[in-house]
Structures are given as C-alpha cells and as structure tokens.
mmCIF file of C-alpha atoms in Angstrom:
data_model
loop_
_atom_site.group_PDB
_atom_site.id
_atom_site.type_symbol
_atom_site.label_atom_id
_atom_site.label_comp_id
_atom_site.label_asym_id
_atom_site.label_seq_id
_atom_site.Cartn_x
_atom_site.Cartn_y
_atom_site.Cartn_z
ATOM 1 C CA MET A 1 -14.343 33.224 8.272
ATOM 2 C CA LYS A 2 -15.443 29.176 8.556
ATOM 3 C CA LEU A 3 -12.704 28.734 6.284
ATOM 4 C CA GLU A 4 -9.949 30.370 8.800
ATOM 5 C CA LYS A 5 -11.469 28.633 11.471
ATOM 6 C CA ARG A 6 -11.282 24.914 10.476
ATOM 7 C CA ILE A 7 -7.214 25.813 9.372
ATOM 8 C CA GLU A 8 -6.814 27.141 12.663
ATOM 9 C CA LYS A 9 -8.215 24.109 14.119
ATOM 10 C CA CYS A 10 -5.769 21.843 12.664
ATOM 11 C CA SER A 11 -2.882 24.851 13.074
ATOM 12 C CA GLY A 12 0.428 23.351 14.273
ATOM 13 C CA LYS A 13 -1.430 19.624 13.891
ATOM 14 C CA ARG A 14 0.287 16.316 13.044
ATOM 15 C CA LEU A 15 -1.402 13.071 11.200
ATOM 16 C CA ARG A 16 -0.852 11.402 13.965
ATOM 17 C CA ASP A 17 -2.713 13.831 16.049
ATOM 18 C CA PHE A 18 -5.825 13.247 14.527
ATOM 19 C CA ASN A 19 -8.428 10.378 16.231
ATOM 20 C CA PRO A 20 -8.176 7.048 13.640
ATOM 21 C CA LEU A 21 -11.347 6.291 15.435
ATOM 22 C CA LEU A 22 -13.290 9.303 14.400
ATOM 23 C CA ALA A 23 -12.330 8.558 11.120
ATOM 24 C CA TYR A 24 -14.426 5.733 11.002
ATOM 25 C CA VAL A 25 -17.656 7.681 12.663
ATOM 26 C CA HIS A 26 -17.354 11.049 10.225
ATOM 27 C CA HIS A 27 -16.534 8.385 6.729
ATOM 28 C CA VAL A 28 -18.053 5.381 6.576
ATOM 29 C CA PHE A 29 -22.029 6.861 6.980
ATOM 30 C CA HIS A 30 -21.104 10.113 4.787
ATOM 31 C CA PRO A 31 -24.182 10.562 2.876
ATOM 32 C CA ILE A 32 -22.042 11.288 -0.514
ATOM 33 C CA ALA A 33 -19.994 8.719 0.149
ATOM 34 C CA ILE A 34 -21.829 6.102 1.718
ATOM 35 C CA PHE A 35 -22.731 3.572 -0.825
ATOM 36 C CA THR A 36 -19.186 3.915 -2.716
ATOM 37 C CA ASN A 37 -17.394 2.610 0.811
ATOM 38 C CA PHE A 38 -19.817 -0.600 1.073
ATOM 39 C CA ARG A 39 -19.150 -1.780 -2.441
ATOM 40 C CA THR A 40 -14.873 -1.131 -1.325
ATOM 41 C CA PHE A 41 -15.344 -2.976 1.390
ATOM 42 C CA ALA A 42 -17.346 -5.981 -0.436
ATOM 43 C CA VAL A 43 -14.448 -5.995 -2.688
ATOM 44 C CA ILE A 44 -11.939 -5.764 -0.327
ATOM 45 C CA ILE A 45 -13.143 -9.223 1.538
ATOM 46 C CA ARG A 46 -13.600 -10.856 -1.755
ATOM 47 C CA GLU A 47 -10.121 -10.573 -3.580
ATOM 48 C CA PHE A 48 -7.724 -10.686 -0.220
ATOM 49 C CA PHE A 49 -9.449 -12.239 2.783
ATOM 50 C CA LEU A 50 -12.551 -14.781 0.993
ATOM 51 C CA LEU A 51 -9.394 -15.333 -1.875
ATOM 52 C CA GLN A 52 -7.250 -16.339 0.407
ATOM 53 C CA PHE A 53 -9.302 -18.728 2.478
ATOM 54 C CA LEU A 54 -11.065 -20.194 -0.288
ATOM 55 C CA GLU A 55 -7.842 -20.961 -1.884
ATOM 56 C CA LYS A 56 -6.160 -21.799 2.331
ATOM 57 C CA PHE A 57 -9.625 -24.568 2.641
ATOM 58 C CA ARG A 58 -8.649 -26.157 -1.358
ATOM 59 C CA ILE A 59 -11.984 -24.545 -2.337
ATOM 60 C CA ILE A 60 -10.290 -23.249 -4.837
ATOM 61 C CA LYS A 61 -7.485 -24.153 -6.696
ATOM 62 C CA ILE A 62 -5.328 -21.202 -8.081
ATOM 63 C CA PRO A 63 -1.771 -22.508 -8.691
ATOM 64 C CA VAL A 64 0.776 -20.801 -5.629
ATOM 65 C CA VAL A 65 4.085 -19.852 -6.453
ATOM 66 C CA ASN A 66 7.184 -18.731 -4.039
ATOM 67 C CA VAL A 67 8.274 -15.350 -4.877
ATOM 68 C CA GLU A 68 10.991 -15.619 -2.084
ATOM 69 C CA HIS A 69 14.839 -14.143 -3.665
ATOM 70 C CA GLU A 70 18.229 -14.927 -2.396
ATOM 71 C CA LEU A 71 18.442 -11.045 -1.859
ATOM 72 C CA ASP A 72 15.833 -11.080 0.619
ATOM 73 C CA LYS A 73 18.471 -12.244 2.618
ATOM 74 C CA LYS A 74 20.322 -9.510 3.493
ATOM 75 C CA VAL A 75 17.170 -8.023 4.861
ATOM 76 C CA PRO A 76 17.101 -8.811 8.850
ATOM 77 C CA PHE A 77 14.114 -10.149 10.837
ATOM 78 C CA VAL A 78 13.123 -7.116 12.732
ATOM 79 C CA PRO A 79 9.824 -7.985 14.332
ATOM 80 C CA GLU A 80 9.607 -5.344 16.684
ATOM 81 C CA LYS A 81 8.646 -3.471 13.243
ATOM 82 C CA VAL A 82 5.411 -4.540 13.168
ATOM 83 C CA SER A 83 3.967 -2.155 14.664
ATOM 84 C CA ILE A 84 4.878 0.207 11.566
ATOM 85 C CA TYR A 85 3.945 -2.487 9.372
ATOM 86 C CA LEU A 86 0.077 -2.544 10.223
ATOM 87 C CA ASP A 87 -0.137 1.166 10.205
ATOM 88 C CA TYR A 88 -0.804 0.850 6.992
ATOM 89 C CA ILE A 89 -4.657 1.590 7.240
ATOM 90 C CA ASN A 90 -3.893 4.384 9.036
ATOM 91 C CA LEU A 91 -1.693 6.064 7.166
ATOM 92 C CA TRP A 92 -4.687 6.512 4.847
ATOM 93 C CA VAL A 93 -7.511 6.872 7.990
ATOM 94 C CA ARG A 94 -6.013 9.436 10.149
ATOM 95 C CA PRO A 95 -5.597 11.980 7.207
ATOM 96 C CA LEU A 96 -9.585 11.085 6.458
ATOM 97 C CA GLU A 97 -10.332 12.554 10.030
ATOM 98 C CA MET A 98 -7.630 15.702 9.078
ATOM 99 C CA ILE A 99 -9.984 16.380 6.407
ATOM 100 C CA ALA A 100 -13.555 16.170 8.022
ATOM 101 C CA GLU A 101 -12.051 19.313 10.036
ATOM 102 C CA ARG A 102 -10.631 20.767 7.566
ATOM 103 C CA LEU A 103 -13.405 20.477 4.998
ATOM 104 C CA ALA A 104 -17.022 21.933 4.365
ATOM 105 C CA PHE A 105 -18.793 18.908 4.769
ATOM 106 C CA VAL A 106 -19.605 18.676 0.911
ATOM 107 C CA ASN A 107 -15.889 18.635 -0.117
ATOM 108 C CA TYR A 108 -14.906 16.249 2.669
ATOM 109 C CA GLY A 109 -18.006 13.520 1.327
ATOM 110 C CA ARG A 110 -16.807 14.263 -1.921
ATOM 111 C CA ALA A 111 -12.880 13.557 -0.942
ATOM 112 C CA CYS A 112 -13.933 10.514 0.619
ATOM 113 C CA LYS A 113 -15.850 8.817 -2.308
ATOM 114 C CA LYS A 114 -12.711 9.565 -4.780
ATOM 115 C CA TRP A 115 -10.877 7.635 -2.144
ATOM 116 C CA MET A 116 -13.076 5.066 -1.906
ATOM 117 C CA ARG A 117 -13.345 4.692 -5.705
ATOM 118 C CA MET A 118 -8.945 4.877 -6.211
ATOM 119 C CA PHE A 119 -8.856 2.108 -3.300
ATOM 120 C CA ARG A 120 -11.042 -0.397 -4.617
ATOM 121 C CA LYS A 121 -10.355 -0.015 -8.313
ATOM 122 C CA LEU A 122 -7.057 -1.110 -6.714
ATOM 123 C CA TYR A 123 -7.869 -4.191 -5.551
ATOM 124 C CA LEU A 124 -9.321 -4.613 -8.374
ATOM 125 C CA LEU A 125 -6.294 -4.761 -10.584
ATOM 126 C CA ALA A 126 -4.335 -6.297 -8.751
ATOM 127 C CA GLY A 127 -6.962 -9.622 -8.044
ATOM 128 C CA GLU A 128 -5.795 -9.274 -12.041
ATOM 129 C CA VAL A 129 -2.519 -10.870 -11.295
ATOM 130 C CA TYR A 130 -4.170 -12.239 -7.956
ATOM 131 C CA HIS A 131 -6.406 -14.823 -10.009
ATOM 132 C CA PHE A 132 -4.053 -15.908 -12.306
ATOM 133 C CA ARG A 133 -1.145 -16.940 -9.451
ATOM 134 C CA LEU A 134 -1.629 -16.540 -5.625
ATOM 135 C CA THR A 135 1.826 -15.861 -4.160
ATOM 136 C CA THR A 136 3.713 -16.601 -1.352
ATOM 137 C CA THR A 137 7.484 -16.239 0.973
ATOM 138 C CA ASN A 138 8.607 -18.317 3.440
ATOM 139 C CA ARG A 139 7.638 -16.614 7.245
ATOM 140 C CA PRO A 140 9.374 -17.425 9.939
ATOM 141 C CA ASP A 141 7.774 -19.349 12.273
ATOM 142 C CA TYR A 142 7.635 -16.619 14.417
ATOM 143 C CA ASN A 143 4.782 -15.967 17.386
ATOM 144 C CA GLU A 144 5.921 -14.574 20.842
ATOM 145 C CA MET A 145 4.289 -11.152 19.643
ATOM 146 C CA ARG A 146 0.776 -11.117 20.058
ATOM 147 C CA GLU A 147 0.682 -8.531 16.307
ATOM 148 C CA PHE A 148 2.214 -11.767 14.335
ATOM 149 C CA ARG A 149 0.039 -13.936 15.734
ATOM 150 C CA GLN A 150 -3.002 -12.166 14.719
ATOM 151 C CA ILE A 151 -1.187 -11.532 10.956
ATOM 152 C CA HIS A 152 -0.778 -15.388 10.854
ATOM 153 C CA ALA A 153 -4.203 -16.013 11.329
ATOM 154 C CA LEU A 154 -5.857 -13.450 9.538
ATOM 155 C CA ASP A 155 -3.458 -13.603 6.329
ATOM 156 C CA PRO A 156 -2.774 -16.630 5.064
ATOM 157 C CA HIS A 157 -0.368 -15.219 3.186
ATOM 158 C CA PHE A 158 -1.323 -15.952 -0.916
ATOM 159 C CA LEU A 159 -0.970 -12.328 -2.112
ATOM 160 C CA CYS A 160 2.532 -10.731 -1.838
ATOM 161 C CA VAL A 161 3.410 -10.245 -5.644
ATOM 162 C CA PRO A 162 1.634 -6.608 -6.007
ATOM 163 C CA SER A 163 2.062 -5.977 -2.539
ATOM 164 C CA LEU A 164 -1.250 -4.502 -1.255
ATOM 165 C CA HIS A 165 0.868 -2.330 1.424
ATOM 166 C CA ILE A 166 3.093 -1.008 -1.173
ATOM 167 C CA ALA A 167 0.473 -0.257 -3.768
ATOM 168 C CA THR A 168 -1.600 1.588 -1.132
ATOM 169 C CA VAL A 169 1.032 3.517 0.518
ATOM 170 C CA SER A 170 2.119 4.668 -1.951
ATOM 171 C CA LEU A 171 -1.513 5.715 -3.987
ATOM 172 C CA VAL A 172 -2.686 7.196 -0.427
ATOM 173 C CA TYR A 173 0.704 9.719 -0.587
ATOM 174 C CA GLY A 174 -0.149 10.206 -4.073
ATOM 175 C CA PHE A 175 -3.754 11.435 -3.808
ATOM 176 C CA TYR A 176 -3.494 13.402 -0.699
ATOM 177 C CA ARG A 177 -0.779 15.265 -2.299
ATOM 178 C CA GLN A 178 -3.196 15.863 -5.149
ATOM 179 C CA LEU A 179 -6.361 16.627 -2.820
ATOM 180 C CA PHE A 180 -4.049 19.726 -1.077
ATOM 181 C CA ILE A 181 -3.682 21.113 -4.714
ATOM 182 C CA ASP A 182 -7.624 20.834 -5.426
ATOM 183 C CA GLU A 183 -8.364 22.259 -2.078
ATOM 184 C CA ASN A 184 -6.750 25.078 -1.954
ATOM 185 C CA PHE A 185 -4.253 24.013 1.205
ATOM 186 C CA THR A 186 -1.923 25.994 2.887
ATOM 187 C CA GLU A 187 1.776 25.964 2.273
ATOM 188 C CA GLU A 188 2.647 25.400 5.482
ATOM 189 C CA GLU A 189 0.130 22.702 5.128
ATOM 190 C CA ILE A 190 0.873 21.082 2.647
ATOM 191 C CA LYS A 191 4.387 20.828 4.173
ATOM 192 C CA ARG A 192 3.802 19.392 7.283
ATOM 193 C CA TRP A 193 1.673 17.093 5.795
ATOM 194 C CA GLN A 194 3.050 15.614 2.803
ATOM 195 C CA THR A 195 6.148 15.287 4.378
ATOM 196 C CA GLU A 196 4.472 12.574 7.668
ATOM 197 C CA LEU A 197 2.868 11.122 4.805
ATOM 198 C CA TYR A 198 5.266 10.651 2.751
ATOM 199 C CA GLN A 199 7.810 9.588 5.425
ATOM 200 C CA GLY A 200 5.463 7.424 6.415
ATOM 201 C CA ALA A 201 4.665 5.448 3.238
ATOM 202 C CA ILE A 202 8.515 5.006 3.055
ATOM 203 C CA ASP A 203 9.084 3.286 6.820
ATOM 204 C CA ILE A 204 5.719 0.844 6.282
ATOM 205 C CA ALA A 205 7.556 -0.195 2.918
ATOM 206 C CA ASP A 206 11.072 -1.181 4.889
ATOM 207 C CA SER A 207 8.426 -2.032 7.288
ATOM 208 C CA VAL A 208 7.243 -5.694 4.402
ATOM 209 C CA LEU A 209 10.716 -6.723 4.372
ATOM 210 C CA TYR A 210 11.516 -6.479 8.351
ATOM 211 C CA VAL A 211 8.740 -8.411 9.448
ATOM 212 C CA LYS A 212 9.170 -10.831 5.711
ATOM 213 C CA GLN A 213 5.565 -10.499 5.078
ATOM 214 C CA HIS A 214 6.871 -9.462 1.733
ATOM 215 C CA SER A 215 10.034 -10.406 -0.733
ATOM 216 C CA VAL A 216 11.979 -7.588 -2.872
ATOM 217 C CA ASN A 217 9.963 -9.491 -5.710
ATOM 218 C CA CYS A 218 6.737 -7.977 -4.207
ATOM 219 C CA ILE A 219 7.473 -3.893 -3.678
ATOM 220 C CA PRO A 220 8.465 -3.169 -7.304
ATOM 221 C CA ALA A 221 5.295 -4.838 -9.027
ATOM 222 C CA ALA A 222 3.202 -2.883 -6.714
ATOM 223 C CA LEU A 223 5.107 0.540 -7.991
ATOM 224 C CA TYR A 224 3.900 -0.438 -11.069
ATOM 225 C CA LEU A 225 0.292 -1.290 -10.907
ATOM 226 C CA VAL A 226 0.647 2.414 -9.049
ATOM 227 C CA ALA A 227 2.437 4.001 -11.772
ATOM 228 C CA LYS A 228 0.366 2.064 -14.392
ATOM 229 C CA ASN A 229 -2.701 2.991 -13.558
ATOM 230 C CA TYR A 230 -2.525 5.890 -11.201
ATOM 231 C CA PRO A 231 -0.205 8.200 -13.410
ATOM 232 C CA SER A 232 -1.683 11.399 -12.325
ATOM 233 C CA PHE A 233 -1.495 10.517 -8.719
ATOM 234 C CA PHE A 234 1.984 8.692 -8.738
ATOM 235 C CA SER A 235 4.153 8.826 -12.051
ATOM 236 C CA ILE A 236 6.686 6.939 -12.578
ATOM 237 C CA ASP A 237 9.598 9.284 -11.488
ATOM 238 C CA ASP A 238 7.852 8.840 -7.672
ATOM 239 C CA ALA A 239 8.010 5.181 -7.963
ATOM 240 C CA ARG A 240 11.529 5.888 -8.703
ATOM 241 C CA LYS A 241 12.094 7.606 -5.649
ATOM 242 C CA PHE A 242 10.272 5.720 -3.735
ATOM 243 C CA LEU A 243 12.269 2.587 -3.935
ATOM 244 C CA ASP A 244 14.997 5.125 -4.024
ATOM 245 C CA ASP A 245 14.773 6.493 -0.757
ATOM 246 C CA MET A 246 14.012 3.227 0.726
ATOM 247 C CA PHE A 247 16.745 1.815 3.499
ATOM 248 C CA ARG A 248 18.130 5.488 4.283
ATOM 249 C CA ASN A 249 19.290 6.047 7.822
ATOM 250 C CA GLN A 250 19.086 2.528 9.258
ATOM 251 C CA ASN A 251 21.267 0.796 10.877
ATOM 252 C CA PHE A 252 20.103 -3.001 10.866
ATOM 253 C CA PHE A 253 21.989 -3.985 7.340
ATOM 254 C CA ALA A 254 24.981 -2.951 6.129
ATOM 255 C CA GLU A 255 24.774 0.189 3.288
ATOM 256 C CA GLU A 256 25.844 -2.151 0.481
ATOM 257 C CA ASP A 257 23.431 -4.985 1.082
ATOM 258 C CA ALA A 258 20.637 -1.790 1.440
ATOM 259 C CA ASP A 259 22.414 -0.680 -2.277
ATOM 260 C CA THR A 260 22.512 -4.350 -3.452
ATOM 261 C CA VAL A 261 18.356 -4.312 -2.677
ATOM 262 C CA ARG A 262 17.735 -1.116 -3.867
ATOM 263 C CA ASN A 263 19.393 -1.758 -6.956
ATOM 264 C CA PHE A 264 17.682 -4.675 -7.318
ATOM 265 C CA MET A 265 14.225 -3.570 -6.852
ATOM 266 C CA LYS A 266 14.869 -0.548 -9.222
ATOM 267 C CA GLN A 267 15.587 -3.175 -11.840
ATOM 268 C CA THR A 268 13.332 -4.577 -11.529
ATOM 269 C CA PHE A 269 11.118 -1.753 -11.625
ATOM 270 C CA GLU A 270 12.264 -0.795 -15.033
ATOM 271 C CA ASN A 271 12.030 -3.867 -16.890
ATOM 272 C CA TYR A 272 8.381 -4.595 -15.495
ATOM 273 C CA MET A 273 7.486 0.127 -17.349
ATOM 274 C CA ASN A 274 10.163 -1.165 -20.516
ATOM 275 C CA GLU A 275 7.511 -4.168 -21.138
ATOM 276 C CA GLY A 276 4.840 -2.622 -20.107
ATOM 277 C CA SER A 277 4.990 0.263 -22.565
ATOM 278 C CA LYS A 278 4.349 -1.991 -25.311
ATOM 279 C CA LEU A 279 1.493 -3.481 -24.313
ATOM 280 C CA PRO A 280 -2.339 -1.800 -24.231
ATOM 281 C CA ASP A 281 -3.360 0.010 -21.133
ATOM 282 C CA GLU A 282 -6.103 -3.143 -20.722
ATOM 283 C CA ASN A 283 -2.795 -6.076 -20.529
ATOM 284 C CA TRP A 284 -1.255 -3.742 -18.335
ATOM 285 C CA SER A 285 -0.276 -6.802 -15.889
ATOM 286 C CA ASP A 286 1.125 -9.237 -18.770
ATOM 287 C CA PRO A 287 4.764 -8.088 -17.230
ATOM 288 C CA ILE A 288 4.109 -9.284 -13.987
ATOM 289 C CA LYS A 289 3.143 -12.452 -14.831
ATOM 290 C CA LYS A 290 5.446 -13.027 -16.914
ATOM 291 C CA ILE A 291 7.546 -12.817 -14.329
ATOM 292 C CA LEU A 292 5.379 -14.941 -12.123
ATOM 293 C CA SER A 293 5.561 -17.547 -15.249
ATOM 294 C CA GLU A 294 9.320 -17.589 -14.748
ATOM 295 C CA ILE A 295 10.013 -17.967 -11.375
ATOM 296 C CA GLU A 296 6.936 -20.904 -11.866
ATOM 297 C CA ASN A 297 9.187 -22.598 -14.184
ATOM 298 C CA GLU A 298 11.782 -22.605 -11.959
ATOM 299 C CA LYS A 299 10.982 -23.225 -8.539
ATOM 300 C CA GLY A 300 7.297 -25.162 -9.242
ATOM 301 C CA ARG A 301 4.067 -24.906 -7.698
ATOM 302 C CA VAL A 302 4.330 -24.558 -3.796
#
C-alpha cells in the first residue's frame, strides 16, 4: 500500500518538477549516506577547485596544454546556452528528490550512497589525467551575462580533458537507468524519466561546446573514461550512440559541419578504445595521456 502511494505521488511528474533544494536536505544528511557524501565533497574540492587554484597561483606547476582544435570554430558561440550548461548538477540532484519520494527510506539512502561513491570515483579517475597534464581552451572574453562572470571567477579553466561535465551527465544517465531496473520502477516511469534524463544529458553535452567551455577533444575522452571504468552502467555502444545523438535538431550551424564534428569525436573515441583495449585496466588513462603529450609536442605548453 505504501508503495502504491509513493507511485501515485510521483505519477505524471517530470524530473524538472522535483525541487533540487529539497534533495540537498534529504540527501546530504541521510544517515546511510552522510559519511560517503562528505568524503565525496572533500575529493571534489581537492581534485577540482583546489587543484585549479593552486595552479592558477603557481603554488603547484603541472604543465598546462591548450587542447583547442580547428573544428571548434565550426561550433558557434551561443551564450544563451549557458543555463543548460549550468544545469548539469541539477541533472543528478533532481532525480535524487524523485527517488526520495518514490523509494522507501532505506532504499533511498542506499541509492544515494551508491551514487556518491561512483561520483567520487569519477573525480579520482579524471584526476589521474589532471595530475599528468592540465588542459585549457580559448574561452571568449565575454562577461555580459552574470552566469559567465560567475563561471570565469570560479573556474580557472584548467580541467578540460577529460570533461567532467560530460563524464557526469553520461554516468548519471547510466546510473539511474540501472536503478530503475533494480528498484522495479514501472514501465511508464522508466519511459518518462529515462527519456528526460538522456535528452538532458545530450543538451548539456551540446552546450559545453556552444558556450566554449570545452573542445571537441574533451568529449570523447570523457565518454571513454566512463565506458572504460563503468561498463555495466554505460557501455561502449552507449558512448557511440551518445556521440551520434549530439547536435541533432539544431539550427545554429550547418548540418554538414555538425557531421564533421560528430565524426571527429566518434573517431577519437574509437582511437581511445582501441588503444585502451591493449592495456590492463589500471592503465586505462594512458591513451589520453598519449594524445595530450602529442598535442604538447605540437603546440608547446601554455
């Protein structure tokens, strides 16, 4: 009876209808997940914020490589896409509020804990590359919108390859897709929420290029990271489909150029997978490091 009431409570709701602020209340201090949550927050602060600002102020001196590619010029700068770009946190926070209402208290806590462990691992894996080479791109000198002023103030822009934006949204989709199965969600719920999650992830992936926070070199590396390290949640074929679904139904630039961008990213991803298949799992990041070394030899360091 309780399950039926929970299903009824969530019936017909989109993920966007769930309040992300409530998710922080329910999630951060949940007794099952609280210690995992704060360990994850500590890793995020260390591997994202602290690492970049220590580099910015030259306290540490990891070599920095510019990974800008000629194909980036084919994707126009579209400032109004910044709100989608900034939605990547809420993409995984809103579903937490949904499962807080949909699942039993204990099941919800276990799901939160599992997600935060996977999320923490994501930053640690990306950190294997970041501690080898930091990466940047040429961001437009644009400060007419408050969102861009905030981004430029809080993000020194040294963690481009692999893109944590792309790695996060693809893993979010894979995680919840499996959770829906494990927790016996109804077919109607799965169809509604899984579709919304996937489209949200694709829109955010498109936006990282539109707002010039990343290069076409950044996205394949992120999908390779996820497919290589979380294959039961997000497979190689999932990554291929993800890349193929980018920049569909858009009118900002020529479809021929969109095809060129997609094909480059798909080929780069295949190169990573081919190189990675020859290596033991613990050396998964070597193909990315190899590419970054080649770019460094060609362009030099920043």
